[in-house]
mmCIF file of C-alpha atoms in Angstrom:
data_model
loop_
_atom_site.group_PDB
_atom_site.id
_atom_site.type_symbol
_atom_site.label_atom_id
_atom_site.label_comp_id
_atom_site.label_asym_id
_atom_site.label_seq_id
_atom_site.Cartn_x
_atom_site.Cartn_y
_atom_site.Cartn_z
ATOM 1 C CA CYS A 1 -7.300 6.059 8.050
ATOM 2 C CA THR A 2 -9.160 8.569 5.533
ATOM 3 C CA PHE A 3 -12.985 10.001 6.011
ATOM 4 C CA ARG A 4 -14.664 11.798 3.055
ATOM 5 C CA PRO A 5 -18.114 13.060 4.536
ATOM 6 C CA PRO A 6 -20.802 11.316 2.330
ATOM 7 C CA GLY A 7 -21.887 14.466 0.183
ATOM 8 C CA PHE A 8 -19.060 16.051 1.449
ATOM 9 C CA ALA A 9 -21.411 17.439 4.266
ATOM 10 C CA GLN A 10 -19.691 17.971 7.102
ATOM 11 C CA ASP A 11 -20.173 20.400 10.361
ATOM 12 C CA ASP A 12 -18.199 20.880 13.750
ATOM 13 C CA SER A 13 -19.515 18.079 14.877
ATOM 14 C CA VAL A 14 -18.667 15.525 12.337
ATOM 15 C CA VAL A 15 -15.281 17.134 12.224
ATOM 16 C CA ASP A 16 -15.260 16.056 16.151
ATOM 17 C CA VAL A 17 -16.380 12.737 15.760
ATOM 18 C CA ALA A 18 -13.558 11.813 12.970
ATOM 19 C CA ARG A 19 -10.957 13.390 15.254
ATOM 20 C CA ARG A 20 -11.955 11.554 18.420
ATOM 21 C CA LEU A 21 -12.026 8.417 15.863
ATOM 22 C CA ARG A 22 -8.385 9.577 14.617
ATOM 23 C CA MET A 23 -9.549 9.916 10.828
ATOM 24 C CA ASN A 24 -8.497 11.931 8.866
ATOM 25 C CA THR A 25 -11.150 14.254 6.436
ATOM 26 C CA VAL A 26 -10.255 14.131 3.056
ATOM 27 C CA LEU A 27 -12.321 16.331 0.556
ATOM 28 C CA ALA A 28 -11.911 16.212 -3.330
ATOM 29 C CA THR A 29 -11.041 19.032 -5.214
ATOM 30 C CA ARG A 30 -12.500 17.548 -8.283
ATOM 31 C CA GLY A 31 -15.414 15.065 -9.443
ATOM 32 C CA ASN A 32 -18.623 14.966 -11.382
ATOM 33 C CA ASP A 33 -19.261 11.044 -12.260
ATOM 34 C CA MET A 34 -22.253 11.224 -10.556
ATOM 35 C CA PHE A 35 -24.129 14.159 -12.736
ATOM 36 C CA THR A 36 -23.369 12.278 -16.551
ATOM 37 C CA ARG A 37 -22.893 8.545 -16.974
ATOM 38 C CA ASP A 38 -20.868 9.002 -20.056
ATOM 39 C CA PRO A 39 -17.541 8.407 -19.789
ATOM 40 C CA ASN A 40 -16.076 10.835 -22.207
ATOM 41 C CA ALA A 41 -17.892 13.774 -19.889
ATOM 42 C CA VAL A 42 -16.344 12.286 -17.215
ATOM 43 C CA ALA A 43 -13.064 12.376 -18.485
ATOM 44 C CA ASP A 44 -13.087 15.548 -19.941
ATOM 45 C CA TYR A 45 -13.960 17.136 -16.909
ATOM 46 C CA ALA A 46 -11.206 15.142 -14.318
ATOM 47 C CA LEU A 47 -9.024 16.559 -17.181
ATOM 48 C CA ASP A 48 -10.056 20.016 -17.135
ATOM 49 C CA GLY A 49 -7.759 22.366 -15.303
ATOM 50 C CA ILE A 50 -6.205 19.464 -13.237
ATOM 51 C CA ALA A 51 -3.790 20.582 -11.264
ATOM 52 C CA PRO A 52 -0.582 19.041 -9.172
ATOM 53 C CA GLY A 53 -2.364 18.526 -5.725
ATOM 54 C CA ASP A 54 -5.929 17.661 -6.543
ATOM 55 C CA ILE A 55 -7.930 15.036 -5.217
ATOM 56 C CA LEU A 56 -10.488 13.869 -8.140
ATOM 57 C CA LEU A 57 -13.110 11.748 -6.618
ATOM 58 C CA LEU A 58 -14.664 8.591 -8.399
ATOM 59 C CA HIS A 59 -17.468 6.477 -8.002
ATOM 60 C CA GLN A 60 -17.522 2.863 -8.341
ATOM 61 C CA VAL A 61 -19.747 3.299 -11.133
ATOM 62 C CA ASP A 62 -19.126 1.800 -14.735
ATOM 63 C CA HIS A 63 -18.318 4.662 -16.607
ATOM 64 C CA SER A 64 -16.276 6.242 -14.404
ATOM 65 C CA ALA A 65 -13.924 2.594 -14.788
ATOM 66 C CA GLU A 66 -14.665 3.460 -18.683
ATOM 67 C CA ALA A 67 -12.961 6.393 -17.837
ATOM 68 C CA LEU A 68 -9.915 5.604 -15.926
ATOM 69 C CA PRO A 69 -7.771 4.878 -19.102
ATOM 70 C CA GLU A 70 -9.134 7.941 -20.698
ATOM 71 C CA ILE A 71 -7.989 9.996 -17.279
ATOM 72 C CA LEU A 72 -4.549 8.063 -16.900
ATOM 73 C CA GLY A 73 -3.061 8.725 -19.845
ATOM 74 C CA GLY A 74 -4.989 12.420 -20.045
ATOM 75 C CA LEU A 75 -2.422 12.539 -16.389
ATOM 76 C CA ARG A 76 0.230 11.223 -17.822
ATOM 77 C CA ASP A 77 0.241 13.686 -20.830
ATOM 78 C CA ARG A 78 0.589 16.274 -18.481
ATOM 79 C CA GLY A 79 3.717 15.234 -16.550
ATOM 80 C CA LEU A 80 1.252 14.171 -13.600
ATOM 81 C CA ARG A 81 0.255 10.590 -12.565
ATOM 82 C CA SER A 82 -2.295 9.440 -9.831
ATOM 83 C CA VAL A 83 -0.750 8.674 -5.951
ATOM 84 C CA PRO A 84 -2.308 7.397 -2.829
ATOM 85 C CA VAL A 85 -4.011 9.980 -0.547
ATOM 86 C CA ALA A 86 -1.425 9.260 2.140
ATOM 87 C CA ARG A 87 1.674 10.138 -0.463
ATOM 88 C CA LEU A 88 -0.316 13.112 -1.865
ATOM 89 C CA LEU A 89 -0.253 14.723 1.872
ATOM 90 C CA GLY A 90 3.114 13.652 2.449
ATOM 91 C CA GLY A 91 2.783 11.059 4.606
ATOM 92 C CA ARG A 92 0.763 12.467 7.175
ATOM 93 C CA LEU A 93 -2.399 9.803 7.246
ATOM 94 C CA GLY A 94 -2.434 7.393 9.772
ATOM 95 C CA ARG A 95 -1.491 9.912 12.686
ATOM 96 C CA SER A 96 -3.887 11.767 15.018
ATOM 97 C CA ARG A 97 -3.267 15.359 14.673
#
């Protein structure tokens, strides 16, 4: 089971509680869809300098949904693709550490 701390805010107590609940804390390496409502700007930022292993944070909002086709096409153009976090991390999710 995965957990992303709201606002990426975490301290020792958050990490400890997540660990006791057997949750894997996963942080994004990229994301800015809450700072702009322009789907083109969301896609441009998501794709600028994206690298294998990056985790892109997108919220369930219209402008992010509208940016998805451009983001997914841009990933394909770069030889990259979207995969579930568990696959990205080598299947380690779901196991306690």
